[in-house]
Short mmCIF file of C-alpha atoms and ligand atoms in Angstrom, two decimals:
data_model
loop_
_atom_site.label_atom_id
_atom_site.label_comp_id
_atom_site.label_asym_id
_atom_site.label_seq_id
_atom_site.Cartn_x
_atom_site.Cartn_y
_atom_site.Cartn_z
CA MET A 1 0.00 0.00 0.00
CA SER A 2 1.24 3.42 -0.93
CA ASP A 3 1.54 6.05 1.85
CA LYS A 4 0.85 9.48 0.34
CA THR A 5 2.26 11.33 3.34
CA LYS A 6 5.73 9.94 2.60
CA PRO A 7 7.89 11.28 -0.26
CA ILE A 8 8.90 9.48 -3.42
CA VAL A 9 12.69 9.57 -3.39
CA VAL A 10 14.51 9.63 -6.73
CA ILE A 11 18.23 8.84 -6.75
CA GLY A 12 20.21 10.42 -9.59
CA ALA A 13 19.41 13.66 -11.44
CA GLY A 14 20.26 12.58 -14.96
CA ILE A 15 17.61 12.76 -17.68
CA THR A 16 15.55 9.89 -16.19
CA GLY A 17 15.61 11.21 -12.62
CA CYS A 18 14.78 14.77 -13.74
CA VAL A 19 11.88 13.60 -15.95
CA VAL A 20 10.40 11.46 -13.14
CA ALA A 21 10.82 14.21 -10.53
CA TYR A 22 9.24 16.83 -12.82
CA LYS A 23 6.27 14.64 -13.76
CA LEU A 24 5.54 13.44 -10.23
CA ALA A 25 5.95 16.89 -8.66
CA SER A 26 3.67 18.43 -11.33
CA ALA A 27 1.06 15.79 -10.43
CA GLY A 28 1.17 16.97 -6.81
CA LYS A 29 3.41 14.22 -5.40
CA LYS A 30 5.94 14.84 -2.66
CA VAL A 31 9.33 14.34 -4.35
CA ILE A 32 12.93 14.35 -3.15
CA LEU A 33 15.61 14.17 -5.87
CA ILE A 34 19.13 13.31 -4.69
CA GLU A 35 22.22 13.66 -6.91
CA LYS A 36 25.79 12.80 -5.97
CA GLY A 37 27.34 15.12 -8.58
CA ASN A 38 27.54 18.88 -8.11
CA GLU A 39 24.79 19.60 -10.65
CA VAL A 40 21.92 17.96 -12.48
CA GLY A 41 22.32 16.36 -15.95
CA GLY A 42 24.16 13.06 -15.37
CA LEU A 43 25.69 11.95 -18.67
CA ALA A 44 23.78 14.78 -20.39
CA ARG A 45 25.62 17.55 -18.57
CA THR A 46 27.76 20.34 -19.95
CA PHE A 47 31.14 21.87 -19.08
CA ARG A 48 31.85 25.59 -19.54
CA TYR A 49 35.27 27.25 -19.67
CA GLY A 50 34.87 30.94 -20.54
CA ASP A 51 33.35 31.16 -24.03
CA PHE A 52 33.85 27.45 -24.74
CA ILE A 53 31.08 24.95 -24.06
CA PHE A 54 31.47 21.14 -24.19
CA ASP A 55 28.97 18.33 -23.64
CA ILE A 56 30.06 14.78 -22.81
CA GLY A 57 31.14 13.79 -26.32
CA PRO A 58 28.44 14.33 -28.93
CA HIS A 59 25.01 14.81 -27.37
CA ARG A 60 21.88 15.63 -29.34
CA PHE A 61 18.28 14.46 -29.30
CA TYR A 62 17.00 12.22 -32.05
CA ILE A 63 13.52 13.44 -32.93
CA GLY A 64 12.04 10.38 -34.64
CA ASN A 65 9.54 9.73 -31.82
CA LYS A 66 6.80 12.42 -32.01
CA GLU A 67 5.71 12.05 -28.38
CA ILE A 68 9.25 12.48 -27.04
CA PHE A 69 9.90 15.35 -29.46
CA SER A 70 6.84 17.24 -28.22
CA PHE A 71 7.83 16.61 -24.58
CA ILE A 72 11.30 18.08 -25.24
CA CYS A 73 9.75 21.09 -27.04
CA GLU A 74 7.29 21.63 -24.18
CA ILE A 75 10.26 21.97 -21.80
CA LEU A 76 12.74 23.84 -24.01
CA LYS A 77 10.14 26.17 -25.58
CA GLU A 78 11.97 27.99 -28.42
CA ASP A 79 15.44 27.33 -27.08
CA TYR A 80 16.75 24.77 -29.53
CA ARG A 81 17.87 24.36 -33.10
CA ILE A 82 17.41 21.52 -35.57
CA ILE A 83 20.60 20.21 -37.15
CA GLN A 84 21.25 17.72 -39.95
CA ARG A 85 23.43 14.77 -39.13
CA ASN A 86 26.96 14.72 -40.54
CA THR A 87 29.16 12.01 -39.00
CA SER A 88 32.28 10.14 -40.07
CA VAL A 89 34.42 7.11 -39.45
CA PHE A 90 38.21 7.04 -39.93
CA PHE A 91 39.91 3.89 -41.13
CA LEU A 92 42.69 2.84 -43.50
CA GLY A 93 43.98 6.39 -43.12
CA LYS A 94 40.87 8.06 -44.58
CA TYR A 95 37.60 9.66 -43.52
CA HIS A 96 34.39 7.90 -44.65
CA ALA A 97 30.72 8.72 -44.10
CA TRP A 98 28.95 7.04 -41.17
CA PRO A 99 26.50 5.27 -41.20
CA LEU A 100 28.35 3.34 -43.90
CA ASN A 101 26.98 4.25 -47.27
CA PRO A 102 27.50 2.72 -50.71
CA TRP A 103 30.28 5.12 -51.60
CA ILE A 104 32.41 3.76 -48.80
CA LEU A 105 32.77 0.53 -50.76
CA PHE A 106 34.15 2.41 -53.75
CA ASN A 107 36.50 4.37 -51.53
CA LEU A 108 38.19 1.18 -50.32
CA PRO A 109 41.30 -0.34 -51.91
CA ILE A 110 40.23 -2.57 -54.82
CA SER A 111 41.36 -5.82 -53.10
CA ILE A 112 39.17 -5.06 -50.06
CA LEU A 113 36.25 -4.15 -52.31
CA PHE A 114 36.47 -7.52 -54.12
CA LYS A 115 36.82 -9.42 -50.86
CA SER A 116 33.76 -7.67 -49.40
CA PHE A 117 31.62 -8.49 -52.45
CA TYR A 118 32.87 -12.09 -52.55
CA GLU A 119 31.88 -12.47 -48.89
CA LEU A 120 28.52 -10.84 -49.54
CA LEU A 121 27.68 -13.27 -52.34
CA PHE A 122 29.33 -16.51 -51.21
CA VAL A 123 30.30 -16.42 -47.52
CA LEU A 124 27.55 -14.52 -45.69
CA PRO A 125 24.61 -16.60 -47.05
CA GLY A 126 26.28 -19.73 -45.57
CA LYS A 127 26.41 -18.04 -42.14
CA ARG A 128 22.69 -17.19 -42.02
CA ARG A 129 21.88 -20.04 -39.63
CA LYS A 130 25.05 -19.80 -37.56
CA LYS A 131 24.28 -19.36 -33.87
CA ILE A 132 25.56 -16.05 -32.55
CA LYS A 133 27.62 -16.47 -29.37
CA HIS A 134 29.35 -13.11 -29.13
CA PHE A 135 30.12 -9.74 -30.75
CA LYS A 136 32.52 -11.24 -33.29
CA ASP A 137 29.93 -13.78 -34.53
CA TYR A 138 27.36 -11.01 -34.94
CA ILE A 139 29.59 -8.77 -37.05
CA MET A 140 31.01 -11.68 -39.09
CA LYS A 141 27.45 -12.79 -39.87
CA TYR A 142 26.12 -9.40 -40.96
CA TYR A 143 29.18 -7.57 -42.36
CA GLY A 144 31.67 -10.35 -43.16
CA PRO A 145 35.30 -10.92 -42.09
CA THR A 146 36.82 -8.08 -44.14
CA LEU A 147 34.85 -5.23 -42.55
CA TYR A 148 35.17 -7.00 -39.17
CA ASN A 149 38.96 -7.07 -39.50
CA ILE A 150 39.47 -3.58 -40.87
CA PHE A 151 37.19 -1.73 -38.48
CA PHE A 152 34.85 -3.43 -36.02
CA ARG A 153 37.42 -5.67 -34.26
CA ASN A 154 39.92 -2.93 -33.42
CA TYR A 155 37.31 -0.33 -32.56
CA THR A 156 35.54 -2.61 -30.09
CA GLN A 157 38.72 -3.95 -28.55
CA LYS A 158 40.02 -0.41 -28.02
CA PHE A 159 36.71 1.07 -26.87
CA LEU A 160 35.72 -1.63 -24.36
CA ASN A 161 39.19 -3.00 -23.61
CA LEU A 162 37.53 -6.40 -24.07
CA SER A 163 38.06 -8.90 -26.86
CA PRO A 164 35.16 -9.25 -29.36
CA GLU A 165 34.84 -12.93 -28.30
CA GLU A 166 34.33 -11.83 -24.68
CA THR A 167 31.77 -9.19 -25.66
CA HIS A 168 28.05 -10.04 -25.81
CA ALA A 169 26.34 -9.82 -29.22
CA ASN A 170 23.88 -7.31 -27.71
CA TRP A 171 26.73 -4.81 -27.66
CA ALA A 172 26.95 -5.05 -31.46
CA LYS A 173 23.17 -4.73 -31.89
CA GLU A 174 22.87 -1.79 -29.51
CA ALA A 175 26.06 -0.02 -30.61
CA ILE A 176 24.99 -0.15 -34.26
CA LYS A 177 21.45 0.96 -33.36
CA ARG A 178 22.81 3.80 -31.16
CA THR A 179 25.25 5.05 -33.80
CA ILE A 180 22.94 4.68 -36.82
CA ILE A 181 19.79 5.81 -34.93
CA ASP A 182 17.67 6.49 -37.99
CA GLU A 183 16.20 3.16 -39.17
CA ARG A 184 15.89 4.49 -42.74
CA MET A 185 19.69 4.71 -42.97
CA ALA A 186 19.76 0.91 -42.92
CA SER A 187 23.35 -0.28 -43.02
CA ARG A 188 23.05 -2.99 -40.39
CA ASN A 189 24.70 -5.45 -42.75
CA LEU A 190 26.54 -5.58 -46.04
CA TRP A 191 23.35 -6.39 -48.00
CA GLU A 192 21.64 -3.24 -46.77
CA ILE A 193 24.66 -1.16 -47.80
CA LEU A 194 24.55 -2.73 -51.25
CA ARG A 195 20.79 -2.20 -51.55
CA MET A 196 21.31 1.48 -50.84
CA THR A 197 23.76 1.59 -53.75
CA PHE A 198 20.93 0.96 -56.18
CA LEU A 199 18.19 2.83 -54.34
CA PHE A 200 20.47 5.71 -53.53
CA PHE A 201 18.81 8.98 -52.69
CA PRO A 202 19.99 11.46 -50.08
CA LEU A 203 18.50 10.62 -46.67
CA ARG A 204 18.70 13.25 -43.98
CA THR A 205 18.50 12.60 -40.27
CA GLU A 206 17.59 15.57 -38.12
CA PHE A 207 18.52 16.18 -34.51
CA LEU A 208 17.49 18.70 -31.92
CA TYR A 209 20.17 20.60 -30.04
CA PRO A 210 19.30 22.88 -27.07
CA THR A 211 20.63 26.44 -27.06
CA GLY A 212 23.89 26.70 -25.15
CA GLY A 213 24.41 23.04 -24.22
CA ILE A 214 22.66 19.69 -23.77
CA ASP A 215 22.21 20.25 -20.01
CA LEU A 216 19.44 22.82 -20.65
CA LEU A 217 16.79 20.08 -20.60
CA CYS A 218 17.74 18.78 -17.13
CA HIS A 219 18.14 22.30 -15.73
CA ARG A 220 14.67 23.27 -16.97
CA LEU A 221 13.10 20.03 -15.67
CA ALA A 222 14.73 20.53 -12.26
CA GLU A 223 13.54 24.18 -12.10
CA ARG A 224 9.98 23.15 -12.93
CA ALA A 225 10.05 20.28 -10.44
CA LYS A 226 11.21 22.72 -7.75
CA GLU A 227 8.44 25.18 -8.65
CA SER A 228 5.99 22.32 -8.06
CA GLY A 229 7.48 21.67 -4.63
CA ALA A 230 10.16 19.01 -5.26
CA GLU A 231 13.21 19.13 -3.00
CA ILE A 232 16.46 18.76 -4.98
CA TYR A 233 19.81 18.00 -3.36
CA VAL A 234 23.11 17.95 -5.26
CA ASP A 235 26.54 16.90 -3.96
CA SER A 236 24.70 14.46 -1.72
CA ARG A 237 25.62 10.95 -0.66
CA ILE A 238 23.31 8.15 0.41
CA GLU A 239 24.92 7.03 3.63
CA LYS A 240 22.61 4.19 4.55
CA LEU A 241 19.46 2.32 3.57
CA ASN A 242 17.28 0.94 6.36
CA LEU A 243 15.91 -2.35 5.12
CA SER A 244 13.19 -4.73 6.20
CA SER A 245 12.75 -8.07 4.45
CA ARG A 246 10.28 -6.57 1.93
CA LYS A 247 10.88 -2.84 1.83
CA ILE A 248 13.32 0.01 1.90
CA GLU A 249 12.00 1.57 5.08
CA GLY A 250 14.35 4.52 5.27
CA LEU A 251 17.45 6.18 3.96
CA ILE A 252 20.00 8.54 5.35
CA PHE A 253 21.66 11.19 3.19
CA ASP A 254 23.64 14.26 4.26
CA HIS A 255 22.77 13.30 7.87
CA LYS A 256 19.03 13.57 7.07
CA ALA A 257 16.71 10.61 7.60
CA VAL A 258 13.82 10.03 5.19
CA GLU A 259 11.15 7.35 5.04
CA PRO A 260 10.33 6.90 1.38
CA ASP A 261 6.99 5.75 0.03
CA LYS A 262 8.92 4.62 -3.05
CA LEU A 263 12.59 4.69 -3.99
CA ILE A 264 13.49 5.14 -7.65
CA TRP A 265 17.12 4.31 -8.30
CA THR A 266 18.78 5.63 -11.50
CA GLY A 267 22.36 5.50 -10.14
CA ASN A 268 25.13 2.94 -10.21
CA LEU A 269 23.89 -0.62 -9.48
CA GLN A 270 27.03 -1.62 -7.59
CA ASN A 271 26.40 1.24 -5.19
CA LEU A 272 22.78 0.18 -4.62
CA CYS A 273 23.77 -3.46 -4.07
CA GLU A 274 26.41 -2.46 -1.55
CA LEU A 275 23.87 -0.37 0.40
CA SER A 276 21.25 -3.13 0.33
CA ASN A 277 23.57 -6.10 1.00
CA VAL A 278 22.80 -7.75 -2.31
CA PRO A 279 25.72 -9.60 -3.96
CA ILE A 280 26.71 -8.30 -7.39
CA ASN A 281 29.21 -9.85 -9.79
CA GLY A 282 30.19 -9.33 -13.38
CA LEU A 283 28.36 -6.00 -13.90
CA ASN A 284 30.90 -3.27 -14.48
CA TYR A 285 30.73 0.15 -16.08
CA LEU A 286 33.19 1.67 -18.51
CA ASP A 287 34.55 5.09 -17.58
CA LEU A 288 35.49 7.92 -19.87
CA ILE A 289 38.11 10.68 -19.87
CA LEU A 290 37.28 13.78 -21.89
CA TYR A 291 40.06 15.99 -23.22
CA ASN A 292 38.25 19.22 -24.06
CA VAL A 293 40.67 20.96 -26.41
CA VAL A 294 40.48 24.67 -27.29
CA VAL A 295 41.96 25.30 -30.75
CA LYS A 296 43.29 28.68 -31.89
CA ARG A 297 41.80 28.59 -35.41
CA PRO A 298 38.83 27.02 -37.24
CA ILE A 299 39.23 23.30 -37.98
CA ASN A 300 39.10 22.20 -41.56
CA LYS A 301 36.55 19.34 -41.18
CA ASP A 302 32.80 19.56 -41.41
CA PHE A 303 31.65 16.42 -39.51
CA GLN A 304 30.01 16.73 -36.10
CA TRP A 305 31.92 13.74 -34.78
CA CYS A 306 34.10 10.90 -36.04
CA TYR A 307 34.87 7.34 -34.81
CA TYR A 308 38.53 6.26 -34.78
CA GLY A 309 39.13 2.49 -34.66
CA SER A 310 42.89 2.17 -35.31
CA GLU A 311 44.90 0.68 -32.47
CA ASP A 312 47.64 3.26 -32.95
CA LEU A 313 45.30 6.15 -32.04
CA VAL A 314 44.58 6.59 -28.36
CA PHE A 315 41.08 8.08 -28.76
CA SER A 316 37.94 6.39 -30.03
CA ARG A 317 35.88 9.44 -30.98
CA VAL A 318 36.36 13.17 -31.49
CA THR A 319 33.52 15.73 -31.56
CA LEU A 320 33.53 19.25 -32.99
CA PRO A 321 31.09 21.21 -30.77
CA SER A 322 30.98 24.14 -33.25
CA ARG A 323 29.22 21.83 -35.77
CA PHE A 324 26.31 21.61 -33.30
CA SER A 325 26.22 25.36 -32.74
CA GLN A 326 28.70 28.21 -33.34
CA ASP A 327 27.65 29.54 -29.92
CA LEU A 328 29.75 26.81 -28.30
CA VAL A 329 33.07 28.37 -29.36
CA SER A 330 34.39 31.90 -29.46
CA LYS A 331 34.56 33.66 -32.81
CA GLY A 332 37.43 32.69 -35.13
CA ARG A 333 38.42 29.74 -32.91
CA ASP A 334 37.33 26.13 -32.57
CA SER A 335 37.32 23.18 -30.18
CA LEU A 336 37.54 19.37 -30.04
CA CYS A 337 36.10 16.97 -27.49
CA VAL A 338 38.40 13.94 -27.46
CA GLU A 339 37.12 10.73 -25.81
CA VAL A 340 39.33 8.06 -24.23
CA THR A 341 37.53 5.14 -22.56
CA CYS A 342 39.12 3.32 -19.61
CA ASN A 343 38.39 1.95 -16.13
CA GLU A 344 38.78 3.78 -12.85
CA SER A 345 41.53 1.34 -11.90
CA ASP A 346 43.63 2.21 -15.00
CA LEU A 347 46.76 4.32 -14.93
CA TRP A 348 45.18 6.79 -17.38
CA TRP A 349 42.33 7.49 -14.95
CA LYS A 350 44.80 8.14 -12.14
CA ASP A 351 47.06 10.32 -14.26
CA PRO A 352 45.09 11.64 -17.27
CA GLU A 353 47.60 14.47 -17.90
CA SER A 354 50.13 11.81 -18.95
CA LEU A 355 48.14 11.27 -22.17
CA ILE A 356 48.03 14.90 -23.35
CA GLY A 357 51.24 14.64 -25.43
CA ARG A 358 49.99 11.50 -27.18
CA ILE A 359 46.59 13.07 -27.86
CA LYS A 360 48.24 16.07 -29.52
CA GLU A 361 50.34 13.76 -31.74
CA ASP A 362 47.29 11.70 -32.71
CA LEU A 363 45.22 14.80 -33.53
CA ILE A 364 48.00 15.82 -35.94
CA LYS A 365 48.10 12.27 -37.46
CA VAL A 366 44.39 12.39 -38.31
CA GLY A 367 44.57 15.93 -39.70
CA LEU A 368 42.45 17.70 -37.07
CA ILE A 369 45.26 20.09 -36.17
CA GLU A 370 48.50 20.90 -37.99
CA THR A 371 50.89 21.34 -35.05
CA SER A 372 50.54 21.24 -31.28
CA ALA A 373 50.95 25.04 -31.33
CA ASP A 374 47.36 25.13 -32.72
CA ILE A 375 46.16 24.13 -29.26
CA ASP A 376 45.44 26.83 -26.72
CA ASN A 377 44.29 24.77 -23.77
CA VAL A 378 43.25 21.25 -22.77
CA TYR A 379 40.67 20.74 -20.01
CA ILE A 380 40.29 17.26 -18.57
CA GLU A 381 37.01 15.82 -17.23
CA LYS A 382 36.54 12.34 -15.79
CA ILE A 383 33.17 10.68 -16.37
CA SER A 384 32.35 7.62 -14.25
CA ASN A 385 29.88 4.92 -15.34
CA ALA A 386 29.63 6.16 -18.93
CA TYR A 387 28.68 2.77 -20.43
CA PRO A 388 27.50 -0.59 -19.05
CA ILE A 389 29.97 -3.27 -20.15
CA TYR A 390 28.14 -6.07 -21.96
CA THR A 391 30.36 -9.07 -21.32
CA ARG A 392 29.23 -12.46 -22.65
CA ASP A 393 27.59 -13.44 -19.39
CA TYR A 394 26.16 -10.07 -18.33
CA PRO A 395 22.49 -11.14 -18.90
CA GLN A 396 22.72 -13.88 -16.23
CA HIS A 397 24.41 -11.52 -13.74
CA LEU A 398 21.85 -8.78 -14.39
CA CYS A 399 18.97 -11.21 -13.99
CA GLN A 400 20.33 -12.39 -10.63
CA VAL A 401 20.76 -8.85 -9.31
CA LYS A 402 17.29 -7.76 -10.46
CA GLU A 403 15.77 -10.83 -8.89
CA SER A 404 17.52 -10.22 -5.55
CA LEU A 405 16.46 -6.56 -5.53
CA SER A 406 12.86 -7.38 -6.46
CA LYS A 407 12.18 -8.39 -2.82
CA PHE A 408 12.08 -4.66 -2.01
CA GLU A 409 8.57 -3.91 -3.22
CA ASN A 410 8.91 -0.10 -3.02
CA LEU A 411 12.12 -0.03 -5.13
CA SER A 412 12.19 0.64 -8.90
CA LEU A 413 15.30 0.61 -11.06
CA ALA A 414 15.30 3.11 -13.91
CA GLY A 415 17.43 4.81 -16.57
CA ARG A 416 20.65 3.92 -18.33
CA THR A 417 22.84 3.35 -15.29
CA GLY A 418 20.15 1.94 -12.98
CA LEU A 419 18.99 -0.62 -15.53
CA PHE A 420 22.49 -1.36 -16.88
CA TRP A 421 21.12 -0.32 -20.24
CA TYR A 422 23.15 0.94 -23.23
CA ASN A 423 20.53 3.51 -24.24
CA ASN A 424 19.99 7.02 -25.59
CA MET A 425 18.42 10.10 -24.01
CA ASP A 426 15.09 9.55 -25.78
CA ASP A 427 14.96 6.05 -24.18
CA SER A 428 15.63 7.59 -20.77
CA ILE A 429 12.90 10.21 -21.30
CA GLU A 430 10.41 7.52 -22.33
CA ASN A 431 11.40 5.35 -19.36
CA GLY A 432 10.96 8.32 -16.96
CA LEU A 433 7.59 9.32 -18.44
CA ASN A 434 6.24 5.75 -18.27
CA LEU A 435 7.44 5.19 -14.72
CA ALA A 436 5.90 8.48 -13.51
CA GLU A 437 2.63 7.68 -15.29
CA ASP A 438 2.44 4.22 -13.66
CA ILE A 439 2.97 5.75 -10.21
CA ILE A 440 0.33 8.44 -10.81
CA LEU A 441 -2.18 5.87 -12.14
CA GLU A 442 -1.52 3.46 -9.27
CA ALA A 443 -2.39 6.18 -6.76
CA SER A 444 -5.58 7.30 -8.51
C1 LIG B 1 29.84 9.86 -24.66
C2 LIG B 1 28.35 9.72 -24.73
C3 LIG B 1 27.65 10.28 -25.79
C4 LIG B 1 26.26 10.14 -25.87
N1 LIG B 1 25.58 10.74 -26.91
C5 LIG B 1 24.23 10.68 -26.95
C6 LIG B 1 23.51 11.34 -27.99
O1 LIG B 1 24.06 11.98 -28.85
N2 LIG B 1 22.15 11.21 -27.99
C7 LIG B 1 21.47 10.51 -27.03
O2 LIG B 1 20.24 10.47 -27.09
N3 LIG B 1 22.13 9.89 -26.03
C8 LIG B 1 23.49 9.96 -25.96
N4 LIG B 1 24.16 9.34 -24.93
C9 LIG B 1 23.39 8.59 -23.92
C10 LIG B 1 22.78 9.54 -22.87
O3 LIG B 1 23.80 10.29 -22.26
C11 LIG B 1 22.07 8.71 -21.82
O4 LIG B 1 21.12 7.86 -22.43
C12 LIG B 1 21.31 9.56 -20.79
O5 LIG B 1 21.99 10.74 -20.46
C13 LIG B 1 21.09 8.69 -19.57
O6 LIG B 1 20.38 9.40 -18.58
P1 LIG B 1 19.97 8.65 -17.23
O7 LIG B 1 19.36 9.64 -16.34
O8 LIG B 1 19.16 7.45 -17.61
O9 LIG B 1 21.34 8.10 -16.62
P2 LIG B 1 22.59 8.94 -16.06
O10 LIG B 1 22.84 10.12 -16.91
O11 LIG B 1 23.68 7.95 -15.88
O12 LIG B 1 22.09 9.46 -14.65
C14 LIG B 1 22.33 8.79 -13.44
C15 LIG B 1 22.58 9.85 -12.37
O13 LIG B 1 22.68 9.21 -11.11
C16 LIG B 1 23.71 9.82 -10.38
N5 LIG B 1 24.12 8.85 -9.35
C17 LIG B 1 24.77 7.68 -9.53
N6 LIG B 1 24.91 7.03 -8.36
C18 LIG B 1 24.35 7.85 -7.41
C19 LIG B 1 24.18 7.76 -6.00
N7 LIG B 1 24.63 6.73 -5.31
N8 LIG B 1 23.55 8.78 -5.35
C20 LIG B 1 23.10 9.84 -6.03
N9 LIG B 1 23.23 9.98 -7.36
C21 LIG B 1 23.83 8.99 -8.04
C22 LIG B 1 24.77 10.11 -11.42
O14 LIG B 1 25.70 11.10 -10.97
C23 LIG B 1 23.89 10.61 -12.57
O15 LIG B 1 23.65 11.99 -12.47
C24 LIG B 1 25.55 9.43 -24.85
C25 LIG B 1 26.26 8.86 -23.78
C26 LIG B 1 27.64 9.00 -23.70
C27 LIG B 1 28.39 8.41 -22.55
#
């Protein structure tokens, strides 16, 4: 039974937590939103250094879902712009369009082109019924060994620091879905790329980008939740959960004790399990270091971001914020957001400055800057829990944890980090809206 005198406590003020808090508070519910970081936004937050503005890598809203699009517009009002997608992938020393399009095949060395077509016609049909055990099987089945070897293998190994045979096939499905996004740009396998060769017409994918940084959505949601009476705490730690066999009876944060009617957890699962004495194994998150680079002159590339798979480059993706909006850089200058994935236990995480020299060299190698004198400043940001790591046996581990936590009947897991879900912001918005609606309906 729900107790309306007690608050609904939401842990984590990323997109999911902010959407839930806003919706519940607007419906007259008592809400407490608790965030461990020093501001709201989670993975959709923004860093500002003078005139230069950086999100966490590339961040923009896909607007394919009408309901989510109108929700975002309702919150942002007029404060956004629509941009056309323009993304790239760098391999074999060249830039190619991403999602892969037919022209990429003709841009490849002739031997690779022949091998890819041979595989398409004679090797891939034979693999149709092959059971997929891991990431490598998935890519080999849909793209063939040549594309696997020249791009997918190295990129995945470098990005996750996990071999493709140790990586679950869901990583391939989700990563391709996340990076392609628009279903009409079908290039989920070599056949689809070939089909586009003959049906080729320019497809455009549009995105929405908030004025002045991606964090505008969470800031607006938090403001509105507050106006409706929600209490929001940042820089706060959950010190303790008081548990009975069936419920989370209480929690202590910042020396305050609260008895929640419901607890919605969008934070790190390991943290929740530790607080609730539930064993957790095999569910780890990948962390990310951002090198936010201020460049003295405009950069001579027009993509918004590019994926870099080669083992000899330290970064996996570079974003040009000015291609989202010129307001993110100062006039006549430019910037680059360079992403290096790692784990908190790695040397790079402990000493990220040690990589700056290598990053400068690699930016020159890929033609983004000419010399290191082009760089004015490098700001480093560490992002914990950026991606759930989908190892081969993560589904069993996740199932076990969810089952153990399900004994707490007033606890709901939500969002990317809370559900160990490789998702996008529109998924988190949808998840938050649905969860809030269920709670409102249950009480009515
Ligand atoms: C590099 C990168 C680029 C991306 N680009 C895009 C893009 O272009 N488009 C797109 O749609 N999506 C993109 N995404 C995905 C998007 O960022 C996420 O889907 C979305 O931000 C997830 O929001 P969330 O609230 O579900 O989770 P999170 O943002 O992870 O929020 C969880 C919150 O909980 C807090 N927290 C954790 N533990 C605790 C605790 N114990 N106590 C209190 N608080 C806690 C965290 O600090 C965080 O604020 C990208 C992600 C990354 C990493």
